[in-house]
PDB file of C-alpha atoms in Angstrom:
ATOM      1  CA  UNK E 119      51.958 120.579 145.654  1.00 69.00           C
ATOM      2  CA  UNK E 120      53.063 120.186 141.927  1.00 74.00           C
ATOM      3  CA  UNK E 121      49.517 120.412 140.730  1.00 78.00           C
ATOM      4  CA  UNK E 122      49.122 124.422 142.516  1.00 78.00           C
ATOM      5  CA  UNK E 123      52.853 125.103 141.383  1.00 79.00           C
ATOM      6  CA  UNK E 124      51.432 124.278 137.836  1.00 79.00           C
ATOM      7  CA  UNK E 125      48.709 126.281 138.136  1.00 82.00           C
ATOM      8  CA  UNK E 126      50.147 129.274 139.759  1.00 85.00           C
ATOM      9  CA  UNK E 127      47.904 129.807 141.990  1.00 89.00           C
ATOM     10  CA  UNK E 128      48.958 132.501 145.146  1.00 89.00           C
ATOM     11  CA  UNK E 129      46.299 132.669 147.621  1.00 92.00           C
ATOM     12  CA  UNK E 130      44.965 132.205 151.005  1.00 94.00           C
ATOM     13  CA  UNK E 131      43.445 128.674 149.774  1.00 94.00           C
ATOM     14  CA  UNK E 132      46.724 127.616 148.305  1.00 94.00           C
ATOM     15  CA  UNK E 133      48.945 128.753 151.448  1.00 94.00           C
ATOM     16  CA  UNK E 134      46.904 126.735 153.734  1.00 94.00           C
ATOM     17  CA  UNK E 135      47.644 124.078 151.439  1.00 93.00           C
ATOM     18  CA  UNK E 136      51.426 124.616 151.957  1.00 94.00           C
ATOM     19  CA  UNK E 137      51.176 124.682 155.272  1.00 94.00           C
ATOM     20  CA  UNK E 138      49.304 121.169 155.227  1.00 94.00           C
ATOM     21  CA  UNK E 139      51.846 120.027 152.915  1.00 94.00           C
ATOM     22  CA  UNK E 140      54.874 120.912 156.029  1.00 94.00           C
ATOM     23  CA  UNK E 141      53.050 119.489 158.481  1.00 93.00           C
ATOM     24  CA  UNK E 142      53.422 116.246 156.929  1.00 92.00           C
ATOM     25  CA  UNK E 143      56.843 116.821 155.695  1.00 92.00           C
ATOM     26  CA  UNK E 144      58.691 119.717 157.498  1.00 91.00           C
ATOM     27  CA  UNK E 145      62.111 119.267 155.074  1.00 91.00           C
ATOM     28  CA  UNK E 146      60.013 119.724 151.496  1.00 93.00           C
ATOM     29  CA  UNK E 147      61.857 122.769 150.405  1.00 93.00           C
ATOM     30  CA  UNK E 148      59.525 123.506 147.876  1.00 94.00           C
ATOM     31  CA  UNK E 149      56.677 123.715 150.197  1.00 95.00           C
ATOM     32  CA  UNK E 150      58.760 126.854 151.761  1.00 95.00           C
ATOM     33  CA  UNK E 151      59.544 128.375 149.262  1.00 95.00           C
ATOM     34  CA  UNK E 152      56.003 128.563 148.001  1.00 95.00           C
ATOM     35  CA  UNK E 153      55.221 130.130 151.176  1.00 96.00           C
ATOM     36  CA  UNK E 154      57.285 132.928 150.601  1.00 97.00           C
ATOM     37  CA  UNK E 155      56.639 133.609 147.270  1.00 96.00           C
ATOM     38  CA  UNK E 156      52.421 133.433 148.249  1.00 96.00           C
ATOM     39  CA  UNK E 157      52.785 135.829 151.079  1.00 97.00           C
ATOM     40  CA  UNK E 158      54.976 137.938 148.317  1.00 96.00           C
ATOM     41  CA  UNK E 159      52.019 137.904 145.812  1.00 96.00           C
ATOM     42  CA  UNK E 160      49.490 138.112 148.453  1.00 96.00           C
ATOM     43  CA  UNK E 161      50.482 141.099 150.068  1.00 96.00           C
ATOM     44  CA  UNK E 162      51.981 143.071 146.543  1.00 94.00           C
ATOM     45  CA  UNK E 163      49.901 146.043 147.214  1.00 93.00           C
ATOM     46  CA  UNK E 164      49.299 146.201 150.721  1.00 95.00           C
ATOM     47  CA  UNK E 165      50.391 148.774 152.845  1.00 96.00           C
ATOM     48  CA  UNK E 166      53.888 148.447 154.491  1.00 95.00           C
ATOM     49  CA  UNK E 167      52.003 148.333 157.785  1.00 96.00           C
ATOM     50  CA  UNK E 168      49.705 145.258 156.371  1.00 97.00           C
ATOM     51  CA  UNK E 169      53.287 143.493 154.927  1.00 97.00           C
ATOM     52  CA  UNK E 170      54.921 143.802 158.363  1.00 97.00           C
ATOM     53  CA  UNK E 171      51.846 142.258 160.259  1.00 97.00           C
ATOM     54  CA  UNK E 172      51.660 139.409 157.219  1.00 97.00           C
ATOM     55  CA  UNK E 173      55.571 138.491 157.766  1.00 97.00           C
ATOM     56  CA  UNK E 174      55.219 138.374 161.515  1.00 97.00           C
ATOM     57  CA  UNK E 175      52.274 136.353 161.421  1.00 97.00           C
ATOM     58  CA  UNK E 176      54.713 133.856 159.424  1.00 97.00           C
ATOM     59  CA  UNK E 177      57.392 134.266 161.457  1.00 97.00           C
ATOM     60  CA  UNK E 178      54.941 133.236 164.344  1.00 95.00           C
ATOM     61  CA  UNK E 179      54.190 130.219 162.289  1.00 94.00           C
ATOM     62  CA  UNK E 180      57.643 129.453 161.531  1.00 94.00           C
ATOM     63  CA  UNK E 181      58.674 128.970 164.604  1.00 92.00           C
ATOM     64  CA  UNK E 182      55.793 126.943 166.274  1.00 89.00           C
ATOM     65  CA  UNK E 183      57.379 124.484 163.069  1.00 87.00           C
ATOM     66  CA  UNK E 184      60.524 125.494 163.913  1.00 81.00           C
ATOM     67  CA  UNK E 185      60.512 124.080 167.726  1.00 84.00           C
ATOM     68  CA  UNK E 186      59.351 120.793 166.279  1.00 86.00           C
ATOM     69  CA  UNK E 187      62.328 120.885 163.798  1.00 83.00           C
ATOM     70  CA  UNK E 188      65.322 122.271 165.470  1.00 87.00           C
ATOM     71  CA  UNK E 189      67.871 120.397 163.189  1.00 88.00           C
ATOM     72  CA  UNK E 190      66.000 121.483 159.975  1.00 91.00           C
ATOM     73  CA  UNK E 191      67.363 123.543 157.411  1.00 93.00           C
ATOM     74  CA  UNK E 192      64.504 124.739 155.465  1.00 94.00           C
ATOM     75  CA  UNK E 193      62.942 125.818 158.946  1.00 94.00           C
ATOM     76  CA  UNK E 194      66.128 127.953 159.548  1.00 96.00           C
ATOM     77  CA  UNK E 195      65.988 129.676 156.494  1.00 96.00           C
ATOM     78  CA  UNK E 196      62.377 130.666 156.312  1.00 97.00           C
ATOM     79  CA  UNK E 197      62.933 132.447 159.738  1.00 97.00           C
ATOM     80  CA  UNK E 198      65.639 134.035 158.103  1.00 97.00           C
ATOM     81  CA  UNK E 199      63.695 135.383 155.169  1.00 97.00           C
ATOM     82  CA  UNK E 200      60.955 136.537 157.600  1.00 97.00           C
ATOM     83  CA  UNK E 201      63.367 138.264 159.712  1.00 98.00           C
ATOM     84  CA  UNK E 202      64.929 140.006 156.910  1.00 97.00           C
ATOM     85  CA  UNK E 203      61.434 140.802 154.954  1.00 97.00           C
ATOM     86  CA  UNK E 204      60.525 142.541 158.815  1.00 97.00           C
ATOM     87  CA  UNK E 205      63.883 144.261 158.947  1.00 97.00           C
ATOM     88  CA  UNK E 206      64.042 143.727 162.735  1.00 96.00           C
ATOM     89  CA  UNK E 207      66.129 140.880 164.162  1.00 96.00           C
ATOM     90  CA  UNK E 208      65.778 142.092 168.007  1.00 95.00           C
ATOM     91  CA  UNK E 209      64.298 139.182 169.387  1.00 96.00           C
ATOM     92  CA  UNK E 210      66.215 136.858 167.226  1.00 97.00           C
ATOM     93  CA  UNK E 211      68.857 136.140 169.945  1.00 98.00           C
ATOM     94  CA  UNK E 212      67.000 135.944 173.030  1.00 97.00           C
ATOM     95  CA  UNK E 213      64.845 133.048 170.808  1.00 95.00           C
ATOM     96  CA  UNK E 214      67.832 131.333 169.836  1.00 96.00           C
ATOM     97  CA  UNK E 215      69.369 131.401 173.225  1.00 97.00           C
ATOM     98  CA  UNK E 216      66.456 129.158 174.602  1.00 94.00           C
ATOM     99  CA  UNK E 217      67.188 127.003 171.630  1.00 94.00           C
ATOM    100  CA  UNK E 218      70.937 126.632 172.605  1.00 95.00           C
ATOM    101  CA  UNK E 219      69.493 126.493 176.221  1.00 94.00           C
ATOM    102  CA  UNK E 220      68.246 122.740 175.003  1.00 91.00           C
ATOM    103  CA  UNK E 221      70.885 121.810 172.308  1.00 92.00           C
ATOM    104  CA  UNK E 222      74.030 123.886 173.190  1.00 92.00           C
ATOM    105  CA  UNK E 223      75.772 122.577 170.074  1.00 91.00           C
ATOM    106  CA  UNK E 224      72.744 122.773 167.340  1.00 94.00           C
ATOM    107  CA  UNK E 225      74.426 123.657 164.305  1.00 94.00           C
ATOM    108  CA  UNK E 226      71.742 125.344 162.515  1.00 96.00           C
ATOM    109  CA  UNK E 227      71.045 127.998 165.635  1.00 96.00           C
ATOM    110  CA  UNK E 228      75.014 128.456 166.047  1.00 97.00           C
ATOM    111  CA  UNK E 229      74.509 129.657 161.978  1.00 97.00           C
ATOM    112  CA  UNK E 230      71.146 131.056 162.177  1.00 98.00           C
ATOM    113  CA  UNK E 231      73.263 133.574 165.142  1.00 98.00           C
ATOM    114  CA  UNK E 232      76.019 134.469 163.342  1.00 98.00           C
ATOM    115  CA  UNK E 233      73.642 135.948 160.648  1.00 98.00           C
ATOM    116  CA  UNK E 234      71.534 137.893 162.991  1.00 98.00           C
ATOM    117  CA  UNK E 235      74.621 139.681 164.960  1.00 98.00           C
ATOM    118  CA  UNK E 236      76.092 139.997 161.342  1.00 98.00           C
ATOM    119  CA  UNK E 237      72.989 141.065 159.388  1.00 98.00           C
ATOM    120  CA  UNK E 238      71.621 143.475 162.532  1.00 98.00           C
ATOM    121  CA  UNK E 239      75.100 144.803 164.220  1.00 98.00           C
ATOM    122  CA  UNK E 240      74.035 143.037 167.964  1.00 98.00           C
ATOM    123  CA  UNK E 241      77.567 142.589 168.635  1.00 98.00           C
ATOM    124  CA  UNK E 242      76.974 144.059 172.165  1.00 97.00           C
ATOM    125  CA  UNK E 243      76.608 141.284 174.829  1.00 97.00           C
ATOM    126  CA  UNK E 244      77.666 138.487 172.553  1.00 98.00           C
ATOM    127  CA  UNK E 245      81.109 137.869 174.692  1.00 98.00           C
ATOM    128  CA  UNK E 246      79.807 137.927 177.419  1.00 97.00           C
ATOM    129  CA  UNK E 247      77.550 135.006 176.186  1.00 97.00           C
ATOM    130  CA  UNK E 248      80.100 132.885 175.336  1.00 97.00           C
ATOM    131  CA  UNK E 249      81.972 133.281 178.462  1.00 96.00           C
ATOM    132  CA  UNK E 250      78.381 132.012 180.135  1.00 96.00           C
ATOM    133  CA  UNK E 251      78.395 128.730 177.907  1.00 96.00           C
ATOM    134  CA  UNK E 252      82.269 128.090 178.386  1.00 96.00           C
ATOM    135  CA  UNK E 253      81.160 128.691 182.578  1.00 95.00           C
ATOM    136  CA  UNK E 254      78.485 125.562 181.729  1.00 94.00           C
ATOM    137  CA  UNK E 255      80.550 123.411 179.847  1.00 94.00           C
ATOM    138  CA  UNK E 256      84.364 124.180 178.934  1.00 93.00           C
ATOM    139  CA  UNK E 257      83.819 121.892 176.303  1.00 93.00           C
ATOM    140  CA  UNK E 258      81.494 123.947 174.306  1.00 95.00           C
ATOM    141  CA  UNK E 259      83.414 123.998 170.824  1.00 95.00           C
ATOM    142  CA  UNK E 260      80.672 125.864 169.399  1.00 97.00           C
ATOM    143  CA  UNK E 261      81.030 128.708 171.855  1.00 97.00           C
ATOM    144  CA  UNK E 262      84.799 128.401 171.022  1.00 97.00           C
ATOM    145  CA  UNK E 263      84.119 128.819 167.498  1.00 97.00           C
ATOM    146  CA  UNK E 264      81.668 131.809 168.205  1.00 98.00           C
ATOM    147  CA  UNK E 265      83.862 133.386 169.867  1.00 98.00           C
ATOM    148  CA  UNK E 266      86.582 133.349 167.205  1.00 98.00           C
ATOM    149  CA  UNK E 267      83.889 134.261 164.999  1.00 98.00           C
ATOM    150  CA  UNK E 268      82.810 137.524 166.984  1.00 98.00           C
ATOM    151  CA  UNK E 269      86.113 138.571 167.446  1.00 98.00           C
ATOM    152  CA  UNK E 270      87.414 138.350 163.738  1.00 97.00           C
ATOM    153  CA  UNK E 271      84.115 140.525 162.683  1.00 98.00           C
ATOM    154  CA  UNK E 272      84.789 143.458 165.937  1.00 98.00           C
ATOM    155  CA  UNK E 273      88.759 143.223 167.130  1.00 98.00           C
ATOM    156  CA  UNK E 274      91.820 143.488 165.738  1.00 98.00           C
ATOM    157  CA  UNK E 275      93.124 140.168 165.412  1.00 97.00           C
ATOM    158  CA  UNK E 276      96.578 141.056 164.779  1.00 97.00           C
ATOM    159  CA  UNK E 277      96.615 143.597 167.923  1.00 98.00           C
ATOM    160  CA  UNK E 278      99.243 142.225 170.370  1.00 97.00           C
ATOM    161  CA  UNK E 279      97.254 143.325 173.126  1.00 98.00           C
ATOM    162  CA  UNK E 280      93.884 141.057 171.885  1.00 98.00           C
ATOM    163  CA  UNK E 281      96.099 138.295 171.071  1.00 98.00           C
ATOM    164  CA  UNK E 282      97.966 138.182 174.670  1.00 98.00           C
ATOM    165  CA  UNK E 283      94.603 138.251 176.367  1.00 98.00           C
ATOM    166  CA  UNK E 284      92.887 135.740 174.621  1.00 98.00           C
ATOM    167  CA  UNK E 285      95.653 133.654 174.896  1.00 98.00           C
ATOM    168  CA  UNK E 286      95.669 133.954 178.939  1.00 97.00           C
ATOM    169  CA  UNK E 287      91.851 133.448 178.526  1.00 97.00           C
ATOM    170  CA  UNK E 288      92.471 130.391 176.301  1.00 98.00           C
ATOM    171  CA  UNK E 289      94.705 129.047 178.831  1.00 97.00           C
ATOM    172  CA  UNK E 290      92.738 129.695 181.645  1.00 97.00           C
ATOM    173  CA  UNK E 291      90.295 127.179 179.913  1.00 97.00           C
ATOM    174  CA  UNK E 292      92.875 124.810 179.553  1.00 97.00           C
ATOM    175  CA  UNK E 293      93.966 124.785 183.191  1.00 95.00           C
ATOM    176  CA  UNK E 294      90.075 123.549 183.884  1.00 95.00           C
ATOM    177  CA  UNK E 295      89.749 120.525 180.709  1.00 95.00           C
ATOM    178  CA  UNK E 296      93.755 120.109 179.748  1.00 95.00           C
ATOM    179  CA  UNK E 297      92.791 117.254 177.326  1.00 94.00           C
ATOM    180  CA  UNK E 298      89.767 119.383 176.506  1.00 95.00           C
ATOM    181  CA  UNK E 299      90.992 120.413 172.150  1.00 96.00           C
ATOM    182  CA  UNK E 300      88.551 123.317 171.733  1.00 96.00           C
ATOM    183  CA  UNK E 301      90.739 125.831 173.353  1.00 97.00           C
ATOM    184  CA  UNK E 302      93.988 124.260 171.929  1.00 98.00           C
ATOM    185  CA  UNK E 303      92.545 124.879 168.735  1.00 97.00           C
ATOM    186  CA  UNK E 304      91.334 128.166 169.660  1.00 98.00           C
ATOM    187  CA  UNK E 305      95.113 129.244 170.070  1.00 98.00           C
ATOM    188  CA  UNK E 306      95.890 127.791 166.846  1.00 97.00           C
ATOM    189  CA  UNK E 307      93.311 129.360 165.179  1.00 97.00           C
ATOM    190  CA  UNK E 308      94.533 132.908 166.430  1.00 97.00           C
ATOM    191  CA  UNK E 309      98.275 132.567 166.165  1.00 98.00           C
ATOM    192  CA  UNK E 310      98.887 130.304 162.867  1.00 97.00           C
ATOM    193  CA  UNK E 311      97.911 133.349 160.753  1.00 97.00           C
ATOM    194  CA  UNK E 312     100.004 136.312 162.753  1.00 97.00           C
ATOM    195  CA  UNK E 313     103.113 133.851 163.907  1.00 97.00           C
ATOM    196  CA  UNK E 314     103.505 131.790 167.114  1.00 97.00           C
ATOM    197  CA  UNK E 315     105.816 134.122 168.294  1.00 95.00           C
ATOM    198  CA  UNK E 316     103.362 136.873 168.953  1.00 97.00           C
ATOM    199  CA  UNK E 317     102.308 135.530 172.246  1.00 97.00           C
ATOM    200  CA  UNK E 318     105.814 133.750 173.392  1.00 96.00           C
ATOM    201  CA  UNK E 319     104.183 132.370 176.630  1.00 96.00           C
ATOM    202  CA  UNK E 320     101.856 130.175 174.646  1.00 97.00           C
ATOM    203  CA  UNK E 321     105.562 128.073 173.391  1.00 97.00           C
ATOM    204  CA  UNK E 322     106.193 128.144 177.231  1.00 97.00           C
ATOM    205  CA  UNK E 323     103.120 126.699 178.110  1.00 96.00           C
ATOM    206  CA  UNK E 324     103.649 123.932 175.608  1.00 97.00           C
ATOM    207  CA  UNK E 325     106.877 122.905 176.337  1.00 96.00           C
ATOM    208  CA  UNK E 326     106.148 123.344 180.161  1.00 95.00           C
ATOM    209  CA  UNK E 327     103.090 120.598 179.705  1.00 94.00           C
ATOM    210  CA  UNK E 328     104.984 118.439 177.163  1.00 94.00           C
ATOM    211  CA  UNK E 329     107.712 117.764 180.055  1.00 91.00           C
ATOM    212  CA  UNK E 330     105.698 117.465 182.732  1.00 84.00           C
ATOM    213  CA  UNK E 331     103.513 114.718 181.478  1.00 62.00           C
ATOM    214  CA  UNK E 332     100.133 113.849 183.338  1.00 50.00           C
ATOM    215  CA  UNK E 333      99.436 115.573 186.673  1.00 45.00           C
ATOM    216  CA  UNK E 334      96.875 112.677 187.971  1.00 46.00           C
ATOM    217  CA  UNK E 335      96.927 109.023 187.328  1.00 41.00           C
ATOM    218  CA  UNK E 336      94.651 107.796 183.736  1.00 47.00           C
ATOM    219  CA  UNK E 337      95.475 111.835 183.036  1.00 59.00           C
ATOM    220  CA  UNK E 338      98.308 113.042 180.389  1.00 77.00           C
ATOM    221  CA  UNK E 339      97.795 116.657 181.765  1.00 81.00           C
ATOM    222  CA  UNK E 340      97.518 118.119 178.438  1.00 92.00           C
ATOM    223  CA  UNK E 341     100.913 116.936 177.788  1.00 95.00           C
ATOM    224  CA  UNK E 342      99.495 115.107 174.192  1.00 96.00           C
ATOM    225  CA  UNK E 343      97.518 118.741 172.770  1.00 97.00           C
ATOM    226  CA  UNK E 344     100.260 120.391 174.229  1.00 97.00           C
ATOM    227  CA  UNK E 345     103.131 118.524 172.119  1.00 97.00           C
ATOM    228  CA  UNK E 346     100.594 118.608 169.439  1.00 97.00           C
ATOM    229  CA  UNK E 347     100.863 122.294 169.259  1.00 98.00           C
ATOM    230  CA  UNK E 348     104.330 122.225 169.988  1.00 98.00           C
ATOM    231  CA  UNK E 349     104.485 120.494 166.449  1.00 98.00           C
ATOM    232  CA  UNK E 350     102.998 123.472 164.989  1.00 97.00           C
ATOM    233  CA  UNK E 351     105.093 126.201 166.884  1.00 97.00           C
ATOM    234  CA  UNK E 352     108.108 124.473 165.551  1.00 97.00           C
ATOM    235  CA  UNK E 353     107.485 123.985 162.203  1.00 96.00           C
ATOM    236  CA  UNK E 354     107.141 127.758 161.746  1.00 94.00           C
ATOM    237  CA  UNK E 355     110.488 128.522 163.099  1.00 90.00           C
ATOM    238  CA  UNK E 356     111.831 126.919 159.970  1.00 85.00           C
ATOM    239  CA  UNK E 357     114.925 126.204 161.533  1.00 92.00           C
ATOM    240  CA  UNK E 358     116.739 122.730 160.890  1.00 94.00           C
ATOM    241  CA  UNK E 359     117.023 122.513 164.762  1.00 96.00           C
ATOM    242  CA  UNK E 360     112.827 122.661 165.302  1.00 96.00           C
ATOM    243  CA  UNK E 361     111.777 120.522 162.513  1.00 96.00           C
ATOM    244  CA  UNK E 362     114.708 117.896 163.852  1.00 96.00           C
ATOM    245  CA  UNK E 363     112.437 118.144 166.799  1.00 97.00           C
ATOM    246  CA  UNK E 364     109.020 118.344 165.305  1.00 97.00           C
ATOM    247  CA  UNK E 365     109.619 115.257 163.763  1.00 97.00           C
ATOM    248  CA  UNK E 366     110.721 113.773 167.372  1.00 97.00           C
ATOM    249  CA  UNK E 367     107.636 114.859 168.816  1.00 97.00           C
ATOM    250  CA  UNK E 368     105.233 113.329 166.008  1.00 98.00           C
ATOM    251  CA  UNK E 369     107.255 109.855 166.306  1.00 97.00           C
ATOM    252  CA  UNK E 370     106.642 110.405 170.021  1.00 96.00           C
ATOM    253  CA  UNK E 371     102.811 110.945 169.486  1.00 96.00           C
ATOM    254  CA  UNK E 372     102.664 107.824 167.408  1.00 96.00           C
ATOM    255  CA  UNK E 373     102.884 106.225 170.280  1.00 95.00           C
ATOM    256  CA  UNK E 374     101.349 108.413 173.099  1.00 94.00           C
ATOM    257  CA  UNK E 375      97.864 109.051 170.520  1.00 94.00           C
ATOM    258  CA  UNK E 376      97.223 105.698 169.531  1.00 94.00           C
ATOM    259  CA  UNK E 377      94.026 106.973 167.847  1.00 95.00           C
ATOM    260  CA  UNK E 378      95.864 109.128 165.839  1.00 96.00           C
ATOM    261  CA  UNK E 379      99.150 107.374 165.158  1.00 97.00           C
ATOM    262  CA  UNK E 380      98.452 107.079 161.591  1.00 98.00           C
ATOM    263  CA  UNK E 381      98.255 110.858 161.705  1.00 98.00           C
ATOM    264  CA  UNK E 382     101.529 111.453 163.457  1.00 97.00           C
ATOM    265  CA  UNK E 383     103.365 109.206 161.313  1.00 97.00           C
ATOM    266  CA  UNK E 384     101.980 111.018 158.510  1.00 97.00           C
ATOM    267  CA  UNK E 385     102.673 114.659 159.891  1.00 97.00           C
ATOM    268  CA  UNK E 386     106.166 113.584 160.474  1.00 97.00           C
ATOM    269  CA  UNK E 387     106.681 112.100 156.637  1.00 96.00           C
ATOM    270  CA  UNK E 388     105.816 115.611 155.774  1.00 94.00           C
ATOM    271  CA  UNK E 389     108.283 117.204 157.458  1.00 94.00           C
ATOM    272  CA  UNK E 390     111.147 119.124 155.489  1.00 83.00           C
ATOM    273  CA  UNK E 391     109.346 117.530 152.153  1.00 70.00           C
TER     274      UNK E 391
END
């Protein structure tokens, strides 16, 4: 490979080479990267109609590589760059929905998505998607994080309205996989930045949980996420009463989380500091 980079050699010869080169070694970025730039300089003065066939022939090829590397970057990007080059990302989420179909948690498609609704506007549908995974497997944190992510880019997140629904729909989720953090989180992620007081039943819900204590035996119920985010609901009261309380409730977890009991003790050092 260093010898045609030092030669600078673009052509049909030298991007059969490349390809050679990635079948050997599918992460040698450079190998990609000359790819790009051949079909670039190959295809300089060829008709639009001749470019578009050229970048969807590589897109063909990238993903025959890209099925035997699902957890490589360079393979990710190089679709991306072909997708862009065609301007036409309609098929993109269909073909990374049988992806997810094997790997529901594959980092690189979750990131690979994003770009496509982002870059092509194919918002539509992409709800509804999420609310399939979460069906599958409650514990899908990447479809928790996608949905956060759809949301922020199409809704109002400060609408009152949004943020009382997808706290019911957060809780809903929690009523099925109480220990389950993803949709903990999820109301954590959507209330820290507006105030906790925005949705008031979400504090209810908490403190309801964090009395009760574990509904079936070797269960907690929730009752440790649920004190967890009581924590954070209290601290941003601010009043002397609540972090008094919050401090309570992370000595308590010290002992209820051993995992985390370090953390706790930690959380409740901080505390009025």
């Amino acid at each position: 490979m260093a010898s045609i980079l030092a030669s600078g050699e673009y052509s049909e010869r030298t991007l059969k080479l490349s390809g050679e080169v990635i079948a050997r070694n599918a992460a040698n970025y450079t190998a990609w990267q000359f790819r790009r730039k051949c079909i670039e300089v190959l295809h300089a003065d060829a008709t639009p109609e001749e470019r578009q066939r050229a970048w969807r022939d590589e897109l063909e090829y990238c993903g025959k590589r890209g099925l035997e590397n699902l957890k490589n970057y360079q393979v990710w990007f190089h679709r991306r760059s072909c997708v862009s080059n065609l301007g036409d990302g309609s098929r993109e989420l269909a073909f990374v929905e049988e992806i997810l179909a094997e790997d529901s948690k594959n980092y690189h498609a979750w990131g690979y998505r994003q770009w496509v609704l982002a870059r092509f506007g194919l918002w539509e549908g992409e709800l509804d998607f999420i609310g399939r995974l979460l069906r599958e497997d409650v514990r899908n944190n990447s479809a928790w994080n996608q949905r956060y992510f759809v949301l922020k880019a199409t809704a109002d997140l400060a609408s009152p309205e949004l943020l009382a629904a997808e706290a019911e729909f957060a809780e809903g989720h929690i009523e099925l996989s109480p220990t389950n953090p993803s949709p903990w989180n999820y109301l954590r992620g959507l209330l820290e930045p507006v105030g906790y007081d925005a949705v008031p039943r979400v504090r209810a819900m908490c403190e309801e949980r964090a009395a009760a204590g574990g509904a079936q035996p070797g269960s907690d119920g929730g009752r440790v996420m649920a004190m967890g985010l009581l924590v954070d609901v209290l601290l941003a009261s601010g009043s002397r009463e609540e972090l008094d309380r919050s401090r309570a409730l992370c000595k308590a977890l010290g002992e209820m989380d051993p995992i985390r009991a370090a953390y706790w003790r930690w959380r409740g050092s901080r505390i009025g500091v």
